[in-house]
Coordinates of C-alpha atoms (C1' of nucleotides) and ligand atoms in Angstrom, one line a residue:
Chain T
X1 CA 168.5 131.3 145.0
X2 CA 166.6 133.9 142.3
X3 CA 163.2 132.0 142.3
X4 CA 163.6 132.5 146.1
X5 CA 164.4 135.5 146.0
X6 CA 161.3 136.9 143.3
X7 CA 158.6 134.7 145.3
X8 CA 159.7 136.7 148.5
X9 CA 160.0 139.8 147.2
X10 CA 156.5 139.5 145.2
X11 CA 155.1 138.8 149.0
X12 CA 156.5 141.8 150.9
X13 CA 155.0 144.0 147.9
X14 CA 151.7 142.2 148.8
X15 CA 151.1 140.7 145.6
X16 CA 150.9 136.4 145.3
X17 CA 153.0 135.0 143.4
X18 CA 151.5 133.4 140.3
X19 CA 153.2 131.7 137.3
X20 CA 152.7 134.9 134.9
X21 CA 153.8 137.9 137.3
X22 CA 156.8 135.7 138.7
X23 CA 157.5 135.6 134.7
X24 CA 157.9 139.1 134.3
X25 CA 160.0 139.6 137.6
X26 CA 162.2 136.9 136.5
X27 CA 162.5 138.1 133.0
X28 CA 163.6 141.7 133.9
X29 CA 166.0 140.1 136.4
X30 CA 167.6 138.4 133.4
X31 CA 167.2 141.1 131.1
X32 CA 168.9 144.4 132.3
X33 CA 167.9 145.8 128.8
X34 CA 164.8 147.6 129.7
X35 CA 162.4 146.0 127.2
X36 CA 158.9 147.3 126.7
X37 CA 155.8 145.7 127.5
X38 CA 155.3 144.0 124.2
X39 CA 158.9 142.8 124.5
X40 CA 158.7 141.1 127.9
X41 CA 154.7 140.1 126.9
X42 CA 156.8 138.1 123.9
X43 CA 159.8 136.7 126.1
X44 CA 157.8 135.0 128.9
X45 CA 156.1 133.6 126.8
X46 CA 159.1 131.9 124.7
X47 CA 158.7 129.5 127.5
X48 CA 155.5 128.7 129.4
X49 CA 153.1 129.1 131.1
X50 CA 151.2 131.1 128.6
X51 CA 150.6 134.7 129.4
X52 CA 148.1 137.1 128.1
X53 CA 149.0 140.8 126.9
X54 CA 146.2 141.9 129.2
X55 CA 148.0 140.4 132.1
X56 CA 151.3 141.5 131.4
X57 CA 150.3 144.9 131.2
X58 CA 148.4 144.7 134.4
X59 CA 151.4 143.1 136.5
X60 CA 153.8 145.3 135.6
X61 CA 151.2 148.1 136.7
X62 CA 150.9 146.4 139.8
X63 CA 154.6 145.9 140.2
X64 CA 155.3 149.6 139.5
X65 CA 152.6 150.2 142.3
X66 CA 154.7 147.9 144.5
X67 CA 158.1 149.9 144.0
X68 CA 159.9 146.1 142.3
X69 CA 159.8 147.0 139.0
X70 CA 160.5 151.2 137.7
X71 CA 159.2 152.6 134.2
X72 CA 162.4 154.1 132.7
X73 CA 161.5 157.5 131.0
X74 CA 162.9 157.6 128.0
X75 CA 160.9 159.8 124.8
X76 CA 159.9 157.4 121.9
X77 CA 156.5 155.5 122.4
X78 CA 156.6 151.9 124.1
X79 CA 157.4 152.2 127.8
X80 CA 160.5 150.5 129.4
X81 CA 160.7 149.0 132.5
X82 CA 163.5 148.0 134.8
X83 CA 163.6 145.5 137.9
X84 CA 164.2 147.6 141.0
X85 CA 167.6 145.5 142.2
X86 CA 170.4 148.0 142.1
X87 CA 170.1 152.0 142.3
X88 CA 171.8 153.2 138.9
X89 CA 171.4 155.8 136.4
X90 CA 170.9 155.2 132.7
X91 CA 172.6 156.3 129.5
X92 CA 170.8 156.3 126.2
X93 CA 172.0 156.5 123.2
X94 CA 171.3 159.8 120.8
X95 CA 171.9 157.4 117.5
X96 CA 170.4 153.6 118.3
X97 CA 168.3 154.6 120.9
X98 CA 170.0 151.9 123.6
X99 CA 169.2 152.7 127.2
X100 CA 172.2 151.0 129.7
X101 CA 172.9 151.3 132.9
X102 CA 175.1 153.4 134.9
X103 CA 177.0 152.9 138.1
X104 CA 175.3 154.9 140.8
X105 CA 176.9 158.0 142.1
X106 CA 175.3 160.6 144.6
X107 CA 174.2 164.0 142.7
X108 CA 174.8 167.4 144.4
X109 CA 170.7 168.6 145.4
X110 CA 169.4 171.8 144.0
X111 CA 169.5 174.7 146.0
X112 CA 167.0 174.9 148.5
X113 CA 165.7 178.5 147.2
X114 CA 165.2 176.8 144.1
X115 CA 163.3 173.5 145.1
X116 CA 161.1 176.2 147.2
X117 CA 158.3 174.5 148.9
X118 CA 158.9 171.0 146.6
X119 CA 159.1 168.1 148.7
X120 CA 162.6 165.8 146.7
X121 CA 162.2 162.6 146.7
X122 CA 165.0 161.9 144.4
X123 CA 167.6 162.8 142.0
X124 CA 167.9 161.0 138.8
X125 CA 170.4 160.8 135.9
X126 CA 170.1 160.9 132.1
X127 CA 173.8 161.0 130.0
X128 CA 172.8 161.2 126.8
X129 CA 175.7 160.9 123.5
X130 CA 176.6 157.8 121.8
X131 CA 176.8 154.3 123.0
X132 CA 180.2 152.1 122.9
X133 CA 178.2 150.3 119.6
X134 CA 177.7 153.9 118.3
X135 CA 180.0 155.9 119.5
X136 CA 183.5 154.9 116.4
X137 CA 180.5 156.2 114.0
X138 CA 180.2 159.2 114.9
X139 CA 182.6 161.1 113.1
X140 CA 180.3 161.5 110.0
X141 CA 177.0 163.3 110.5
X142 CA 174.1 162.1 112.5
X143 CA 172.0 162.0 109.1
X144 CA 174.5 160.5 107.3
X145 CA 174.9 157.3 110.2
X146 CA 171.3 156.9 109.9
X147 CA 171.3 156.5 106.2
X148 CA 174.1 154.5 106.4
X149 CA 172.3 152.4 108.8
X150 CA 168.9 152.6 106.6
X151 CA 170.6 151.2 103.9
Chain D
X1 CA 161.0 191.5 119.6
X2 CA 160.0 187.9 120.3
X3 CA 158.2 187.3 116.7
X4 CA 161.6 187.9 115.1
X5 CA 163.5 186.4 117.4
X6 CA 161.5 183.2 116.3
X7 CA 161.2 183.7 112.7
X8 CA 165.4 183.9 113.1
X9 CA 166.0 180.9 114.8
X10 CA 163.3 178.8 112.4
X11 CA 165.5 180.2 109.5
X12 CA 169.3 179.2 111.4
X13 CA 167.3 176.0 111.5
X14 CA 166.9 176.0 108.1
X15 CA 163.2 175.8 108.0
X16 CA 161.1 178.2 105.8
X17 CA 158.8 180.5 108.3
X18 CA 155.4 179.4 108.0
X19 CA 152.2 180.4 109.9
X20 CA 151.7 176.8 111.1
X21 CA 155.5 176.5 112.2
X22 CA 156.0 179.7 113.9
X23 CA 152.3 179.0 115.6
X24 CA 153.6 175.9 117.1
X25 CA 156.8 177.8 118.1
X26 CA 155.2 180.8 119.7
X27 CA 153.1 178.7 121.6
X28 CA 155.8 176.3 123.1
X29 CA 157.6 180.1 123.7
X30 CA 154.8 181.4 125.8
X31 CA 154.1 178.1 127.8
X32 CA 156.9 176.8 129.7
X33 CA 154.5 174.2 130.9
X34 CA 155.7 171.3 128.4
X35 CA 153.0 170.6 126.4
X36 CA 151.8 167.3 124.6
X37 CA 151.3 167.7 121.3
X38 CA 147.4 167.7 121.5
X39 CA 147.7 170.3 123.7
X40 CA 150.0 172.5 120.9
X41 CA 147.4 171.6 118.2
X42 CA 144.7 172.5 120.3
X43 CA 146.6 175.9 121.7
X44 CA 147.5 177.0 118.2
X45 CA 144.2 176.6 116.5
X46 CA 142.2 178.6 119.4
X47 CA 143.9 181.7 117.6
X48 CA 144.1 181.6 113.8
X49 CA 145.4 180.3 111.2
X50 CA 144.0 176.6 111.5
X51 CA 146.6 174.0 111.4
X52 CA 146.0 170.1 111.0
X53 CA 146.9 167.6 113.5
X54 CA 149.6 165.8 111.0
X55 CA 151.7 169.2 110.3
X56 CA 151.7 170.2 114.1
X57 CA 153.5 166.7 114.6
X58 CA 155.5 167.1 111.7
X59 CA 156.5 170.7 112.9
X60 CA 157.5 169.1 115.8
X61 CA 159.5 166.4 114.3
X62 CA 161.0 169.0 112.5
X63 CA 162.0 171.6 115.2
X64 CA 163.1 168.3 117.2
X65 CA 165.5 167.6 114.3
X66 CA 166.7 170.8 114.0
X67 CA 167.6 171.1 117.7
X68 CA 164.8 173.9 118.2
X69 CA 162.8 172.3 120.8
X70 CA 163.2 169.1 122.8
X71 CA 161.0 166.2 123.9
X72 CA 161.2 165.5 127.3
X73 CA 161.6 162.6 128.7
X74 CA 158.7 161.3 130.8
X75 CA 156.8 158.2 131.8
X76 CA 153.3 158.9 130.7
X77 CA 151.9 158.0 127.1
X78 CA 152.2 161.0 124.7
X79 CA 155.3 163.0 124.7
X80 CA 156.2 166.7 126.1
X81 CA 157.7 169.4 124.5
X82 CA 159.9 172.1 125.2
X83 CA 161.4 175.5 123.6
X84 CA 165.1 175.2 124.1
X85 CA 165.1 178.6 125.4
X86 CA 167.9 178.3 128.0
X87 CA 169.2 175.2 129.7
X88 CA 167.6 173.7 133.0
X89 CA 166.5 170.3 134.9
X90 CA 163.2 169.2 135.2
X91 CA 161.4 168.3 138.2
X92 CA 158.5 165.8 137.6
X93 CA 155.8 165.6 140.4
X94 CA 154.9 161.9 141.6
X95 CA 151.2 163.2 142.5
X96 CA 149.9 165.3 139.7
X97 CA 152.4 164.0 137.1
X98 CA 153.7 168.2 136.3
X99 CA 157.2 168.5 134.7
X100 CA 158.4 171.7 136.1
X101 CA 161.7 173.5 134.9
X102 CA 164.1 173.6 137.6
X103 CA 167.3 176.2 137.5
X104 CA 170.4 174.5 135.8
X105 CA 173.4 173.8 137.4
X106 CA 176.8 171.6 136.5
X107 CA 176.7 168.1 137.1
X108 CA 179.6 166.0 138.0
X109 CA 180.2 163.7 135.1
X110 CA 180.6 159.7 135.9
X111 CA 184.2 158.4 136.2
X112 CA 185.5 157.9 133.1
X113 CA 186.3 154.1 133.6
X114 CA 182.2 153.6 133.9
X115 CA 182.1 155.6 131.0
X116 CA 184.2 153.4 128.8
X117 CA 183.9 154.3 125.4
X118 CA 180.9 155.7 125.0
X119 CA 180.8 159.6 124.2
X120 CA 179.0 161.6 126.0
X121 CA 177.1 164.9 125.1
X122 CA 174.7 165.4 128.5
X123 CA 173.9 164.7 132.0
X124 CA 170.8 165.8 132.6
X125 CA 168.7 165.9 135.8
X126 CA 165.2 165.0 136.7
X127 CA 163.7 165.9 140.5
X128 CA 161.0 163.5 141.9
X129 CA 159.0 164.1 144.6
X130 CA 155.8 166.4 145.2
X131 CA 155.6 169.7 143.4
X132 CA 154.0 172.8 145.7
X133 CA 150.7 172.2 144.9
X134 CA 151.3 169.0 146.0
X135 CA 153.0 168.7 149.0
X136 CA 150.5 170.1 151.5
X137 CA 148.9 166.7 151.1
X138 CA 151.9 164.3 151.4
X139 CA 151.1 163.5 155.1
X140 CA 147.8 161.0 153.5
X141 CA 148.9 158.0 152.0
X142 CA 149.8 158.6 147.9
X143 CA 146.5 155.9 147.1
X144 CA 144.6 158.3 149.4
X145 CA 145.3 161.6 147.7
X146 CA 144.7 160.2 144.6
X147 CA 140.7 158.8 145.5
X148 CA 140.5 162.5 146.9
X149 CA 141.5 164.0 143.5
X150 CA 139.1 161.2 141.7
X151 CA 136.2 162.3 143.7
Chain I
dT1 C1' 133.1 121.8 150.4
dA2 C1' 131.6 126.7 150.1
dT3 C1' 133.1 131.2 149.8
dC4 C1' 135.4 135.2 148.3
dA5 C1' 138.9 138.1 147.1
dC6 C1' 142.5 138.1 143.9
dA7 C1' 144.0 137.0 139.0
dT8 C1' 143.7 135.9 134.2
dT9 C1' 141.7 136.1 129.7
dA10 C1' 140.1 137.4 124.8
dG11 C1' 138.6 140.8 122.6
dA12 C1' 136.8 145.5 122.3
dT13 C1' 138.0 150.1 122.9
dA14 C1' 140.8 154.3 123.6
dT15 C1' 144.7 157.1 122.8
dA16 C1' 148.9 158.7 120.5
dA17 C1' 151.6 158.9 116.4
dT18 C1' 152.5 158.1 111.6
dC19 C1' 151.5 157.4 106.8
dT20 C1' 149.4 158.4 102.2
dA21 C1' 148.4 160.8 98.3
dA22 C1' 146.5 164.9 96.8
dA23 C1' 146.3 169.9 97.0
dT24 C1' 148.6 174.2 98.0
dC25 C1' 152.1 177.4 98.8
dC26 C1' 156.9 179.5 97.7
dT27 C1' 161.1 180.4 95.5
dT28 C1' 163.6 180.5 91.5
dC29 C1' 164.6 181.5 87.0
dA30 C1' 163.6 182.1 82.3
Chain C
dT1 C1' 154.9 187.8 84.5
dG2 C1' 154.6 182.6 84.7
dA3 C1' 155.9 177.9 84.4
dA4 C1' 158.8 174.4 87.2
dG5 C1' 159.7 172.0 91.1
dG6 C1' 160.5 171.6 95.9
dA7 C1' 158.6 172.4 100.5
dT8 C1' 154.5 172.4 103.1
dT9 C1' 149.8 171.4 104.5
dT10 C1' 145.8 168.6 104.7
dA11 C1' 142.0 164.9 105.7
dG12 C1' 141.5 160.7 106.6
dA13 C1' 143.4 155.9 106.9
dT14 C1' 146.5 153.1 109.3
dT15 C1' 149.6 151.5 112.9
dA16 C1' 151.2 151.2 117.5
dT17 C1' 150.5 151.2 122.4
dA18 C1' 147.8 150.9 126.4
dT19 C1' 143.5 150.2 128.9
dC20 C1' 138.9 148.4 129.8
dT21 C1' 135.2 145.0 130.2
dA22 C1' 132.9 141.1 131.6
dA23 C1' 133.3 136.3 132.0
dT24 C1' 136.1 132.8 134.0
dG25 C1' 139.6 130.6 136.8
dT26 C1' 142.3 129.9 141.3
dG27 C1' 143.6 129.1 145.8
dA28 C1' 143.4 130.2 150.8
dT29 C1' 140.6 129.6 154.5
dA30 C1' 136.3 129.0 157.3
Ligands
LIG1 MN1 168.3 150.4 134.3
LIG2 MN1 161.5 172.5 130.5
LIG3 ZN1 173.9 153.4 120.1
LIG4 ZN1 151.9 167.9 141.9

DNA sequence: TATCACATTAGATATAATCTAAATCCTTCA
DNA sequence: TGAAGGATTTAGATTATATCTAATGTGATA
């Protein structure tokens, strides 16, 4: 069972489990989308209990800090976050902005003359281009799309 | 020369050549170090000529747009930015928050079939982990080194 | 029940980015 | 030359995002 599953997790990250931060566990579970803060700080609380925007900002912190929950880096402003389930790398889109997942596949390390004394910890992927929404648009100009899109 | 190297480029870009535009240019030239944008504002006006805080973000918008310089992708609040001198990964420290150029190298692209239609233009490659500076300390607990670094 | 650490809260504050509208600078073309 | 008009810059206001503060609430346990 999910609800299971979130309360016990929350636990081995030594955090309790109260009704706002099993809120935003469950709601990145459901969402794979990687919403921002003020996105998940809206959707829990479409249903109750009632959570604050100072909590939700500090549970995710805290659920970062645990290693559950990972902030996606992405450029634009807002922060996205991602429930820590399955390892995957992400794809976002150059036009709408989108950031999906993708499958997980080892990547070759750097040399280790290059990484010098660095200590890896991991390797992560960005594919960047057009998403499958995007992508039968993208025979006219960038500009011209956005316009289009503007309009 | 480097001057009209960038004064070359700017114009390719189809951007007129102005003291506050090359300024920002120069600077993000000379420090590999991926600056934030208060960090090129405050670099470019230590030498003359002065330039506001709103044209050194809309020079960077518009060296973004013309493919001149990139923002890097990064967790963190305000956003990085990069020359696009010649291609490389990044390696981003998990301590001291540094975004490091690494040496570029070919990535295997995902399997088509996980690709599906989307189109893709990049892979590229972010390093986590501790950078040199960093490592020595890796042996104390991450929470530790950072009350050391506090104090 | 009393205690105490952990959590939540509203609202204030800080930080990063963008917008606005006026002034200035360039390029072009009589 | 010297208007005309587009591109650029500017200070300051505004918006967007995130964090802080200090008061209050909550629940496990002695
Ligand atoms: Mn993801
Ligand atoms: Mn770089
Ligand atoms: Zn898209
Ligand atoms: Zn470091």
């Amino acid at each position: 069972m999910v609800a299971e599953s979130i309360r016990r997790s929350l636990e081995a990250g030594g955090l309790r489990c109260t009704p706002q931060r099993y809120a935003v566990m469950a709601f990145l579970t459901e969402h794979a989308r990687h919403p921002t803060a003020a996105e998940i700080f809206e959707g829990v609380n479409l249903v109750d209990p009632r959570s604050s925007r100072a909590t939700t900002y500090n549970n995710l912190r805290d659920l970062v800090k645990a290693g559950l929950v990972r902030e996606v880096a992405v450029e634009g402003r807002a922060a996205r976050f991602d429930a820590k389930i399955m390892r995957h790398h992400h794809f976002i889109c150059d036009r709408c902005g989108n950031v999906e997942d993708m499958e997980w596949y080892d990547v070759p390390r750097p040399a280790s003359g290059s990484l010098g004394k660095r200590v890896l910890r991991e390797c992560e992927l960005i594919f960047r281009g057009f998403c499958t929404k995007c992508a039968p648009r993208r025979a006219s100009r960038l500009d011209a799309a956005r316009r289009v899109d503007a309009g």
